[in-house]
């Protein structure tokens, strides 16, 4: 435990007297002025740099841009590969693992080593990787890099250690899975095809061994050639030449025939007894035209041919629709006997697999489900029911149902909030799912001992808000709210504006503020509106109150201390000033808009179901053809009954209890006489924006080089104008777009002379709390802290009636005092500590159901929980500490003296995107995330750097707008448009991460092969086996050319271990896992030995009985 003592003698007080007396804290330390009497503040800081370590914990959501699919029928695990080189391994709910190839190359194919706890991945950089799944964090054991040929297809027979690898040149190589070394046995394309063939057969698109004879390998070439290769004789048994290209091949389990899918939408069935022509050619979706020809169809990309004992065979394929049905959605066709069922999908099909009971290819498969991997969804179809229902997906695969525009993360929530939200949300779940259990049930997962309720909120482009239960490294949707139901549907207007309005997502959620204790939810929309929701367990029929706020932007004359330039600024005295003269473009349709909102709220009685119910809507209005600017800051306090919002035009404070607007002022008017800049009186409006941007443009983010707009669909980039806009002003706009270069930088200066001409001073941070509005205050009072984009901090004290009845009737008074503090960069976050270093939380009102029946004799009263600075201190006049974080600095002030105690310059080359005061290990720290990808933590109140890690070197706007910290050393961000990545910066959580994650591999006995019977085996022929080691081993086949492929040994899981645990604890964890694996293997060996001994004893007993029985028989008696 480390103590620090800071003597306050000789430190500068930030005076609000004017520019000369209001210097930044960076220069305050060097200019001693008269301050309070010297005294010492003792704070015991327990956090050290050893308390922090950053690592990824778990990833939720649908894999972005999936490319491959694999399933282990024994372990019941599902693997999905992606274009970015990621691999997601899914099991039972709670078992969800993410792996990433360092190269970032797309995953072409996945192959499980069935029931072996391993996975082979083939990537687009022509590299094979072997992953060890017998640990919670899988790691690469071996890699094999092909140098001269490109990998196109891989096949690993069941219970084999030899992997067949087909290449683009048409050759087939064989690799040993254990050593990951190529065999000298190679099937060259020119030997596989007939010598008379003059054309190249194309890449290998299929490899499979015959179910009847493992020594026969079926090779499919893209051109339509199929070769049955005899591995022992090293020659082709037969060759098939078909006119259409082949996409896939599927065997009948008896090994006597196979089915091919082709590029013309046909399916062909071939019998091994006669390979001259197919025994059957069908066009499942091709109708016969009048001239007798089949209509042209799309390719059938994959076909699966499966048999069932008690029903007709299944033929399942994707594609094959006729071209004249271009409007049809992607389909999966199930042919069950003569019945044909076409399942339409919402997205294109990437891959599908049929799940069967047995892993043996020569047995009746008994298919029970089909896993369909779509571009943006995962669907599992139940094949055991005639209507083929789908299973309810237990994974959070619908995060991206609408693009995510903002996130919020709450740890250690009240324990009753999750069951309440789940009970409300369960009433609106979809029905019609299969009643059977989810078939992907592999792995084991248990709820950790140190868990606490966690909730994640996501706001979306279509106006929906989703509540997720994030407890214990899982994610499950609790409740879904649609904010668009508050508004009337927008009507199309002239000039194509209706289309633009719809395209730009007018209901997109820009900002969220949620109090778990009072259950108040405040939602800021992109159309400059704010919706206040209250939670109720009962339905209600109510009218929504609408408050309209007029924040007007006009030009101000600004004289900086070092320059005399005219700069546009803010002005709107209380929002009721007369309209200025019309602009030069008054003949345009937009210039006629005045005092109207962007969206129209429903003005009728609305029935609201249980859950969150809209109570109040605050809308910013158009002003003389100028659209309202997006809201940039928000705070709500249930104890005060107030909410505050700000943008680049000023500040508005609303009393939602009395449904009135208390304050509506420009930033300049908030300063009063304490304006640090010499701004002159308001001048007539000189000019407006050069382009009549529509009000929906708030989804855009503007950059210093040019205005750029990126739609929330993440698909198109459109330049708006060539105007040079200062990043100081545009910092206040909604960061809901992605950067074209996926990185960004910005310069910012603390001097006033560096302010651009087009700069507007936006309100960027707001915080209600008990504080001191003036230096002379002896007791704390309710205050509103206001931070601006120029680094200025203002304090607004308030007078709020305490009695419930008076609060309903008496007005709340608030008046700016002129208190001004200064920092470098735009202000981002406020926080309050008492003089012992403990967090002072904002007061709140305990939740009560607004629609519950009341007892007339005992009216309910508001129950407030107040965290005043005096509540934890003996002397209520001691004051408190205020922590202010900007884009460049973190500063600690002593209140009410307004003395700057500590200053830390966080960054000079970059700027802070997100900052939060978080509770951590029974202490508190300031966590920051910078635009250059650095994650930092600072101690409080001394602001000592504790952690600085370059975590995300290339930060794009998606991460910038969704990154958020929470208590307990956790954070999250949107790693892709469809996935949420959770991380921890706690050393303790990193050490215990292995206990929080699920086990992928569980020891399961491999099912025994079915007994075919004597007669069937005698007449039908048993499956022939052969020793692959004898054929492919180095002794028989020799070594492959060293230049063909390069073996790269893996680190045997060390990287995964390092990510999960560090230091001595990590070494112990690794040793423990190694011992567990060794013990597990020894246990399996002991069980197999016991089984073998029992079998030997049984065989000896039966043999002795048979000998005694047949001892005296003659030869003719047998």
Tab-separated table of N, CA and C in Angstrom, residues 60 72 89 117 124 135 309 316 392 435 519 522 561 609 640 731 796 802 825 1048 1081:
chain	number	residue	atom	x	y	z
A	60	UNK	N	-18.234	-12.594	-28.904
A	60	UNK	CA	-19.639	-12.942	-29.114
A	60	UNK	C	-20.085	-12.501	-30.498
A	72	UNK	N	-17.623	-32.142	-35.674
A	72	UNK	CA	-17.132	-33.383	-35.093
A	72	UNK	C	-18.337	-34.158	-34.572
A	89	UNK	N	-15.091	-21.913	-32.610
A	89	UNK	CA	-15.433	-23.278	-32.245
A	89	UNK	C	-16.562	-23.204	-31.228
A	117	UNK	N	-9.617	-34.286	-30.529
A	117	UNK	CA	-9.305	-32.991	-29.930
A	117	UNK	C	-8.337	-32.185	-30.754
A	124	UNK	N	-5.843	-19.560	-47.225
A	124	UNK	CA	-5.647	-19.056	-48.582
A	124	UNK	C	-4.185	-18.775	-48.895
A	135	UNK	N	-7.066	-27.937	-24.936
A	135	UNK	CA	-6.854	-26.875	-23.963
A	135	UNK	C	-7.883	-25.786	-24.218
A	309	UNK	N	-32.395	-45.855	-42.125
A	309	UNK	CA	-32.954	-47.207	-42.066
A	309	UNK	C	-34.469	-47.206	-42.190
A	316	UNK	N	-29.734	-33.719	-50.205
A	316	UNK	CA	-29.812	-32.323	-49.780
A	316	UNK	C	-28.764	-31.540	-50.553
A	392	UNK	N	-33.891	-23.452	-32.363
A	392	UNK	CA	-33.654	-22.119	-31.808
A	392	UNK	C	-32.176	-21.988	-31.468
A	435	UNK	N	-38.640	-28.804	-31.132
A	435	UNK	CA	-38.673	-29.057	-29.694
A	435	UNK	C	-37.487	-29.892	-29.225
A	519	UNK	N	-33.841	2.278	-13.195
A	519	UNK	CA	-34.377	1.672	-14.419
A	519	UNK	C	-34.880	2.734	-15.398
A	522	UNK	N	-32.466	6.569	-21.250
A	522	UNK	CA	-32.507	7.759	-22.098
A	522	UNK	C	-31.800	7.413	-23.413
A	561	UNK	N	-6.629	35.765	-27.591
A	561	UNK	CA	-5.556	36.537	-26.994
A	561	UNK	C	-4.411	36.834	-27.945
A	609	UNK	N	-46.775	-2.159	-24.144
A	609	UNK	CA	-46.694	-3.429	-23.414
A	609	UNK	C	-45.764	-3.300	-22.216
A	640	UNK	N	-32.666	13.919	-9.064
A	640	UNK	CA	-33.005	15.316	-9.339
A	640	UNK	C	-34.225	15.441	-10.237
A	731	UNK	N	-15.558	16.961	-33.515
A	731	UNK	CA	-15.457	15.989	-32.422
A	731	UNK	C	-16.813	15.801	-31.730
A	796	UNK	N	-22.685	24.642	-12.922
A	796	UNK	CA	-23.990	25.279	-12.805
A	796	UNK	C	-24.671	24.727	-11.560
A	802	UNK	N	-36.902	19.612	-2.026
A	802	UNK	CA	-36.669	18.284	-1.474
A	802	UNK	C	-37.960	17.544	-1.179
A	825	UNK	N	-7.642	20.113	-24.924
A	825	UNK	CA	-8.471	19.167	-25.661
A	825	UNK	C	-9.901	19.150	-25.175
A	1048	UNK	N	6.597	-25.834	-40.454
A	1048	UNK	CA	6.809	-24.776	-39.466
A	1048	UNK	C	6.302	-25.298	-38.131
A	1081	UNK	N	-4.512	-38.801	-20.568
A	1081	UNK	CA	-4.044	-39.811	-21.520
A	1081	UNK	C	-3.715	-41.128	-20.810
